[in-house]
mmCIF file of C-alpha atoms and ligand atoms in Angstrom:
data_model
loop_
_atom_site.group_PDB
_atom_site.id
_atom_site.type_symbol
_atom_site.label_atom_id
_atom_site.label_comp_id
_atom_site.label_asym_id
_atom_site.label_seq_id
_atom_site.Cartn_x
_atom_site.Cartn_y
_atom_site.Cartn_z
ATOM 1 C CA MET A 152 13.160 -20.601 7.884
ATOM 2 C CA LYS A 153 16.830 -20.008 8.698
ATOM 3 C CA LYS A 154 17.867 -16.414 9.288
ATOM 4 C CA GLU A 155 20.316 -16.765 6.409
ATOM 5 C CA THR A 156 17.419 -17.675 4.030
ATOM 6 C CA LEU A 157 15.336 -14.490 5.055
ATOM 7 C CA VAL A 158 18.436 -12.220 4.296
ATOM 8 C CA GLU A 159 19.048 -14.064 1.180
ATOM 9 C CA TRP A 160 15.432 -13.559 0.038
ATOM 10 C CA SER A 161 15.382 -9.961 0.873
ATOM 11 C CA GLN A 162 18.371 -9.533 -1.275
ATOM 12 C CA ILE A 163 16.584 -11.263 -4.030
ATOM 13 C CA LEU A 164 13.644 -9.023 -3.544
ATOM 14 C CA GLU A 165 15.675 -5.701 -3.472
ATOM 15 C CA ASP A 166 17.309 -6.768 -6.798
ATOM 16 C CA ALA A 167 13.919 -7.377 -8.274
ATOM 17 C CA TYR A 168 12.582 -4.114 -6.927
ATOM 18 C CA LEU A 169 15.406 -2.129 -8.216
ATOM 19 C CA ASN A 170 15.828 -3.819 -11.593
ATOM 20 C CA ALA A 171 12.167 -4.620 -12.294
ATOM 21 C CA LYS A 172 12.733 -8.434 -12.294
ATOM 22 C CA GLU A 173 9.949 -11.048 -11.889
ATOM 23 C CA LEU A 174 10.318 -13.785 -9.267
ATOM 24 C CA ILE A 175 8.361 -16.909 -8.505
ATOM 25 C CA ARG A 176 6.821 -16.656 -5.142
ATOM 26 C CA PHE A 177 8.902 -18.310 -2.208
ATOM 27 C CA THR A 178 5.913 -20.255 -0.792
ATOM 28 C CA LEU A 179 5.831 -22.635 -3.814
ATOM 29 C CA ASP A 180 8.903 -24.290 -2.761
ATOM 30 C CA HIS A 181 8.677 -23.451 0.797
ATOM 31 C CA PRO A 182 5.115 -23.759 2.075
ATOM 32 C CA GLU A 183 6.384 -23.337 5.714
ATOM 33 C CA PHE A 184 7.447 -19.766 5.104
ATOM 34 C CA SER A 185 5.201 -17.630 7.408
ATOM 35 C CA VAL A 186 3.772 -14.020 7.475
ATOM 36 C CA GLU A 187 6.038 -13.369 10.671
ATOM 37 C CA GLU A 188 8.989 -14.205 8.546
ATOM 38 C CA GLY A 189 7.655 -12.236 5.573
ATOM 39 C CA TYR A 190 7.522 -9.118 8.013
ATOM 40 C CA GLU A 191 11.222 -9.796 8.857
ATOM 41 C CA ILE A 192 12.027 -9.652 5.326
ATOM 42 C CA GLN A 193 10.077 -6.610 4.912
ATOM 43 C CA GLU A 194 11.973 -4.917 7.740
ATOM 44 C CA ILE A 195 15.449 -6.007 6.332
ATOM 45 C CA GLY A 196 14.008 -4.428 2.988
ATOM 46 C CA LEU A 197 13.228 -1.272 4.756
ATOM 47 C CA ARG A 198 16.533 -0.983 6.418
ATOM 48 C CA LYS A 199 18.408 -1.517 2.972
ATOM 49 C CA ALA A 200 16.054 1.194 1.427
ATOM 50 C CA GLU A 201 17.176 3.502 4.134
ATOM 51 C CA GLN A 202 20.939 2.615 3.489
ATOM 52 C CA ARG A 203 20.246 3.552 -0.132
ATOM 53 C CA GLY A 204 18.977 6.916 1.032
ATOM 54 C CA GLU A 205 15.253 6.428 0.725
ATOM 55 C CA LYS A 206 13.388 8.125 3.490
ATOM 56 C CA VAL A 207 10.289 6.340 4.962
ATOM 57 C CA ILE A 208 7.405 8.846 4.889
ATOM 58 C CA GLY A 209 4.433 6.601 5.422
ATOM 59 C CA TYR A 210 2.805 3.313 5.400
ATOM 60 C CA LYS A 211 0.010 1.529 3.319
ATOM 61 C CA MET A 212 -2.566 -1.029 4.398
ATOM 62 C CA GLY A 213 -3.381 -3.686 1.887
ATOM 63 C CA LEU A 214 -6.081 -6.424 1.267
ATOM 64 C CA VAL A 215 -8.438 -4.472 3.565
ATOM 65 C CA SER A 216 -11.559 -4.702 1.323
ATOM 66 C CA LYS A 217 -13.505 -7.962 0.241
ATOM 67 C CA ALA A 218 -12.939 -6.909 -3.522
ATOM 68 C CA LYS A 219 -8.921 -6.928 -3.027
ATOM 69 C CA MET A 220 -9.060 -10.061 -1.081
ATOM 70 C CA GLN A 221 -11.007 -11.845 -3.815
ATOM 71 C CA GLN A 222 -8.986 -10.263 -6.658
ATOM 72 C CA MET A 223 -5.569 -11.553 -4.924
ATOM 73 C CA GLY A 224 -7.058 -14.782 -3.246
ATOM 74 C CA VAL A 225 -5.932 -13.872 0.310
ATOM 75 C CA ASN A 226 -7.902 -13.011 3.262
ATOM 76 C CA ASP A 227 -6.085 -10.753 5.727
ATOM 77 C CA PRO A 228 -5.015 -7.022 5.878
ATOM 78 C CA ILE A 229 -1.247 -6.310 5.678
ATOM 79 C CA TYR A 230 0.862 -3.336 5.619
ATOM 80 C CA GLY A 231 3.898 -2.012 4.004
ATOM 81 C CA TYR A 232 6.224 1.142 4.063
ATOM 82 C CA LEU A 233 6.200 4.063 1.592
ATOM 83 C CA THR A 234 9.262 6.082 0.761
ATOM 84 C CA GLU A 235 9.927 9.376 -0.671
ATOM 85 C CA LYS A 236 11.163 8.041 -3.874
ATOM 86 C CA MET A 237 7.634 6.380 -4.327
ATOM 87 C CA ARG A 238 5.946 9.707 -4.451
ATOM 88 C CA VAL A 239 4.640 10.548 -7.820
ATOM 89 C CA GLU A 240 3.117 13.870 -9.127
ATOM 90 C CA ARG A 241 0.707 13.692 -11.985
ATOM 91 C CA SER A 242 2.765 11.797 -14.414
ATOM 92 C CA LEU A 243 4.129 8.277 -14.230
ATOM 93 C CA SER A 244 6.759 6.335 -16.224
ATOM 94 C CA LEU A 245 6.423 2.664 -16.598
ATOM 95 C CA LYS A 246 10.266 2.126 -16.917
ATOM 96 C CA GLY A 247 11.816 0.396 -14.076
ATOM 97 C CA ARG A 248 8.329 -1.199 -13.082
ATOM 98 C CA ILE A 249 7.304 -4.809 -14.093
ATOM 99 C CA HIS A 250 3.458 -4.949 -14.600
ATOM 100 C CA PRO A 251 2.205 -1.973 -12.644
ATOM 101 C CA LYS A 252 -1.523 -1.590 -11.639
ATOM 102 C CA VAL A 253 -3.463 1.325 -10.229
ATOM 103 C CA GLU A 254 -6.110 1.507 -7.526
ATOM 104 C CA PRO A 255 -7.822 4.286 -5.450
ATOM 105 C CA GLU A 256 -7.002 4.848 -1.846
ATOM 106 C CA ILE A 257 -8.450 6.820 1.106
ATOM 107 C CA VAL A 258 -5.473 8.525 2.743
ATOM 108 C CA PHE A 259 -4.848 9.766 6.163
ATOM 109 C CA LEU A 260 -2.253 12.492 7.158
ATOM 110 C CA LEU A 261 -0.955 12.150 10.735
ATOM 111 C CA ARG A 262 -0.166 14.949 13.050
ATOM 112 C CA LYS A 263 0.616 12.885 15.978
ATOM 113 C CA ASP A 264 2.608 9.602 16.720
ATOM 114 C CA LEU A 265 0.295 6.559 16.879
ATOM 115 C CA SER A 266 0.715 3.198 18.533
ATOM 116 C CA GLY A 267 -1.449 0.881 20.362
ATOM 117 C CA LYS A 268 -5.213 0.295 20.715
ATOM 118 C CA ILE A 269 -7.182 3.590 20.112
ATOM 119 C CA THR A 270 -10.592 4.459 19.425
ATOM 120 C CA GLU A 271 -11.988 5.729 16.117
ATOM 121 C CA GLU A 272 -12.206 8.986 17.843
ATOM 122 C CA GLU A 273 -8.600 9.042 18.789
ATOM 123 C CA ALA A 274 -7.521 7.897 15.418
ATOM 124 C CA LYS A 275 -9.473 10.845 13.823
ATOM 125 C CA GLU A 276 -8.058 13.380 16.398
ATOM 126 C CA ALA A 277 -4.525 12.094 15.576
ATOM 127 C CA CYS A 278 -4.970 13.013 11.805
ATOM 128 C CA SER A 279 -4.287 16.464 10.214
ATOM 129 C CA GLY A 280 -6.238 15.486 7.240
ATOM 130 C CA ILE A 281 -7.749 12.983 4.863
ATOM 131 C CA CYS A 282 -7.628 12.971 0.984
ATOM 132 C CA VAL A 283 -7.998 10.887 -2.094
ATOM 133 C CA GLY A 284 -5.041 9.166 -3.406
ATOM 134 C CA LEU A 285 -3.890 6.644 -6.184
ATOM 135 C CA GLU A 286 -1.657 3.843 -5.423
ATOM 136 C CA ILE A 287 0.729 2.182 -8.002
ATOM 137 C CA ILE A 288 1.007 -1.429 -7.004
ATOM 138 C CA ASP A 289 3.746 -3.654 -8.881
ATOM 139 C CA SER A 290 4.253 -7.020 -7.435
ATOM 140 C CA ARG A 291 7.827 -8.562 -8.006
ATOM 141 C CA TYR A 292 6.046 -11.876 -8.347
ATOM 142 C CA LYS A 293 5.110 -13.239 -11.850
ATOM 143 C CA ASP A 294 1.457 -12.737 -12.786
ATOM 144 C CA PHE A 295 0.876 -11.182 -9.013
ATOM 145 C CA ASP A 296 0.777 -14.645 -7.767
ATOM 146 C CA PHE A 297 1.653 -14.617 -4.131
ATOM 147 C CA LYS A 298 0.406 -15.909 -0.830
ATOM 148 C CA LEU A 299 0.367 -13.651 2.251
ATOM 149 C CA PRO A 300 3.986 -14.242 3.177
ATOM 150 C CA ASP A 301 5.392 -13.536 -0.176
ATOM 151 C CA VAL A 302 3.426 -10.254 -0.659
ATOM 152 C CA VAL A 303 4.471 -9.045 2.909
ATOM 153 C CA ALA A 304 8.037 -9.772 2.292
ATOM 154 C CA ASP A 305 7.727 -7.748 -1.103
ATOM 155 C CA ASN A 306 6.456 -4.717 0.883
ATOM 156 C CA CYS A 307 3.101 -5.318 -0.099
ATOM 157 C CA SER A 308 3.695 -4.498 -3.854
ATOM 158 C CA SER A 309 4.371 -0.930 -3.075
ATOM 159 C CA SER A 310 5.603 1.054 -5.997
ATOM 160 C CA GLY A 311 4.195 4.552 -6.026
ATOM 161 C CA PHE A 312 1.347 6.827 -5.007
ATOM 162 C CA VAL A 313 -0.230 10.114 -5.668
ATOM 163 C CA LEU A 314 -1.987 12.308 -3.242
ATOM 164 C CA GLY A 315 -5.064 14.479 -4.182
ATOM 165 C CA GLU A 316 -4.963 18.298 -3.179
ATOM 166 C CA THR A 317 -8.210 18.609 -1.606
ATOM 167 C CA ILE A 318 -7.527 18.011 2.354
ATOM 168 C CA GLU A 319 -10.384 17.747 4.617
ATOM 169 C CA ASP A 320 -10.625 17.516 8.350
ATOM 170 C CA PRO A 321 -11.534 13.953 9.422
ATOM 171 C CA ARG A 322 -12.971 15.295 12.792
ATOM 172 C CA THR A 323 -15.845 17.170 10.999
ATOM 173 C CA LEU A 324 -16.183 15.271 7.718
ATOM 174 C CA ASP A 325 -18.264 12.062 7.845
ATOM 175 C CA PHE A 326 -16.213 9.759 5.572
ATOM 176 C CA GLU A 327 -17.826 6.348 6.554
ATOM 177 C CA ASN A 328 -19.514 5.746 3.262
ATOM 178 C CA LEU A 329 -18.216 7.906 0.548
ATOM 179 C CA GLY A 330 -18.649 7.076 -3.234
ATOM 180 C CA MET A 331 -15.436 6.324 -5.011
ATOM 181 C CA VAL A 332 -14.731 5.974 -8.720
ATOM 182 C CA LEU A 333 -11.809 5.080 -10.641
ATOM 183 C CA GLU A 334 -11.866 6.411 -14.396
ATOM 184 C CA ILE A 335 -9.632 5.404 -17.285
ATOM 185 C CA ASN A 336 -9.469 7.687 -20.184
ATOM 186 C CA GLY A 337 -12.745 9.340 -19.040
ATOM 187 C CA VAL A 338 -14.623 6.146 -18.629
ATOM 188 C CA ALA A 339 -15.574 4.884 -15.132
ATOM 189 C CA LYS A 340 -13.987 1.409 -14.722
ATOM 190 C CA GLY A 341 -14.408 0.734 -10.884
ATOM 191 C CA PHE A 342 -16.932 1.818 -8.383
ATOM 192 C CA GLY A 343 -16.578 1.484 -4.709
ATOM 193 C CA SER A 344 -17.315 2.906 -1.285
ATOM 194 C CA SER A 345 -14.901 3.964 1.554
ATOM 195 C CA ALA A 346 -17.249 1.779 3.731
ATOM 196 C CA ALA A 347 -15.679 -1.168 1.787
ATOM 197 C CA LEU A 348 -12.695 -0.539 4.229
ATOM 198 C CA LEU A 349 -13.648 -2.534 7.189
ATOM 199 C CA GLY A 350 -17.238 -0.785 7.297
ATOM 200 C CA HIS A 351 -15.242 2.668 7.975
ATOM 201 C CA PRO A 352 -11.915 3.543 6.829
ATOM 202 C CA ILE A 353 -10.884 4.935 10.143
ATOM 203 C CA ARG A 354 -10.642 1.282 11.372
ATOM 204 C CA ALA A 355 -7.922 0.596 9.050
ATOM 205 C CA LEU A 356 -5.783 3.271 10.963
ATOM 206 C CA CYS A 357 -6.987 1.900 14.288
ATOM 207 C CA ALA A 358 -6.020 -1.750 13.123
ATOM 208 C CA LEU A 359 -2.626 -0.489 11.808
ATOM 209 C CA SER A 360 -1.870 1.435 15.054
ATOM 210 C CA GLU A 361 -2.653 -1.788 17.148
ATOM 211 C CA THR A 362 -0.529 -3.816 14.944
ATOM 212 C CA PHE A 363 2.350 -1.440 15.140
ATOM 213 C CA GLU A 364 2.401 -1.543 18.970
ATOM 214 C CA LYS A 365 2.421 -5.431 18.884
ATOM 215 C CA GLN A 366 5.620 -5.200 16.809
ATOM 216 C CA GLY A 367 7.220 -2.619 19.034
ATOM 217 C CA LYS A 368 6.659 0.046 16.447
ATOM 218 C CA MET A 369 4.949 3.433 16.066
ATOM 219 C CA LEU A 370 3.486 5.450 13.249
ATOM 220 C CA PRO A 371 5.323 8.863 13.335
ATOM 221 C CA ALA A 372 3.601 12.198 13.336
ATOM 222 C CA GLY A 373 3.820 13.447 9.511
ATOM 223 C CA SER A 374 3.286 9.926 8.141
ATOM 224 C CA ILE A 375 1.171 9.317 5.067
ATOM 225 C CA ILE A 376 -1.250 6.353 5.563
ATOM 226 C CA LEU A 377 -2.918 4.661 2.647
ATOM 227 C CA ALA A 378 -6.010 2.969 4.012
ATOM 228 C CA GLY A 379 -6.451 0.300 1.286
ATOM 229 C CA SER A 380 -8.360 0.024 -1.936
ATOM 230 C CA PRO A 381 -11.997 -0.555 -1.803
ATOM 231 C CA MET A 382 -11.825 -2.065 -5.296
ATOM 232 C CA ALA A 383 -9.765 -4.403 -7.654
ATOM 233 C CA ALA A 384 -6.807 -2.766 -9.295
ATOM 234 C CA ILE A 385 -6.412 -1.920 -12.948
ATOM 235 C CA THR A 386 -3.309 -2.605 -15.155
ATOM 236 C CA LEU A 387 -1.536 0.486 -16.441
ATOM 237 C CA GLU A 388 -0.641 0.881 -20.166
ATOM 238 C CA PRO A 389 1.297 3.623 -21.753
ATOM 239 C CA GLY A 390 -0.800 6.925 -22.473
ATOM 240 C CA MET A 391 -3.457 6.094 -20.083
ATOM 241 C CA LYS A 392 -5.151 9.032 -18.307
ATOM 242 C CA ILE A 393 -6.353 7.997 -14.685
ATOM 243 C CA CYS A 394 -8.548 9.882 -12.375
ATOM 244 C CA ALA A 395 -9.726 8.806 -9.030
ATOM 245 C CA ARG A 396 -12.770 10.686 -7.477
ATOM 246 C CA VAL A 397 -14.226 10.549 -4.080
ATOM 247 C CA GLU A 398 -17.365 12.213 -2.630
ATOM 248 C CA HIS A 399 -16.295 15.298 -0.690
ATOM 249 C CA LEU A 400 -12.420 14.655 -1.274
ATOM 250 C CA GLY A 401 -12.462 15.850 -4.828
ATOM 251 C CA GLU A 402 -10.114 14.009 -7.431
ATOM 252 C CA VAL A 403 -6.734 12.957 -8.299
ATOM 253 C CA ARG A 404 -5.329 12.481 -11.638
ATOM 254 C CA LEU A 405 -2.295 10.577 -13.141
ATOM 255 C CA GLU A 406 -1.081 10.137 -16.574
ATOM 256 C CA VAL A 407 1.126 7.247 -17.815
ATOM 257 C CA LYS A 408 4.055 7.909 -19.981
ATOM 258 C CA GLU A 409 5.987 5.297 -21.647
HETATM 259 C C1 LIG B 1509 -1.121 -6.247 -2.653
HETATM 260 C C2 LIG B 1509 -1.224 -4.869 -2.259
HETATM 261 C C3 LIG B 1509 -2.717 -4.455 -1.883
HETATM 262 C C4 LIG B 1509 -4.544 -2.633 -1.272
HETATM 263 O O1 LIG B 1509 -4.706 -1.544 -1.427
HETATM 264 O O2 LIG B 1509 -5.286 -3.691 -1.109
HETATM 265 C C5 LIG B 1509 -3.086 -2.980 -1.732
HETATM 266 C C6 LIG B 1509 -1.468 -6.547 -4.117
HETATM 267 O O3 LIG B 1509 -2.544 -6.356 -4.288
HETATM 268 O O4 LIG B 1509 -0.621 -6.698 -4.874
HETATM 269 O O5 LIG B 1509 -2.216 -2.136 -1.929
HETATM 270 MG MG1 LIG B 1510 -3.387 -0.251 -2.001
#
């Protein structure tokens, strides 16, 4: 693709993100659009977000589990960035969002800069904590219909996230196979395990660290890292009360306003 096209598409995506507009995926008319070019657009979008005054405070992995890959029809893990503006506390407004969905996440809090190939022990050592989270995703593409390059360009559908309050130490907690439940209005709607994330969620962090080095980047100390959802996301509706619970990590709640 031409550089001008990538710049133009990043503008279209920024407009869709800021004004809750739906787009038709770019790969429909441009099957040659690549994942690398998707990341170039994401990078332009990140710089635009910073110019708007949004501070990047972390990253999210996506399509890490089989359940998510099947739901979205794509087969490779991806990553996007999280800004301060996306952080939500307990109550979520649907205004300014297109068709948001919610999913539970395992979250790592980094205390050291990370980049490059690292062992699982080194990854655990680089974390100050692990907690449960909820992610709100809101693809800017109509009906969440995208291919990998489209979703990467769209910052992996990032829209919001909430963190739980129980912070455990990943060096002492065995979190390979923790049961996870997503409840809507007190009824369990989704079940999963942290093991759905590459067999052990720490591997998501190792994979992200390795990818970042290849792209000449690093994950800074203090970053919030969402490791990916182990289950399919659920569409949000006004009035919904959402709760994600993870064994040993407690729960995180969110209430949906109009
Ligand atoms: C892409 C984002 C996926 C996850 O945890 O797998 C994601 C999407 O499903 O729209 O955040
Ligand atoms: Mg997610």
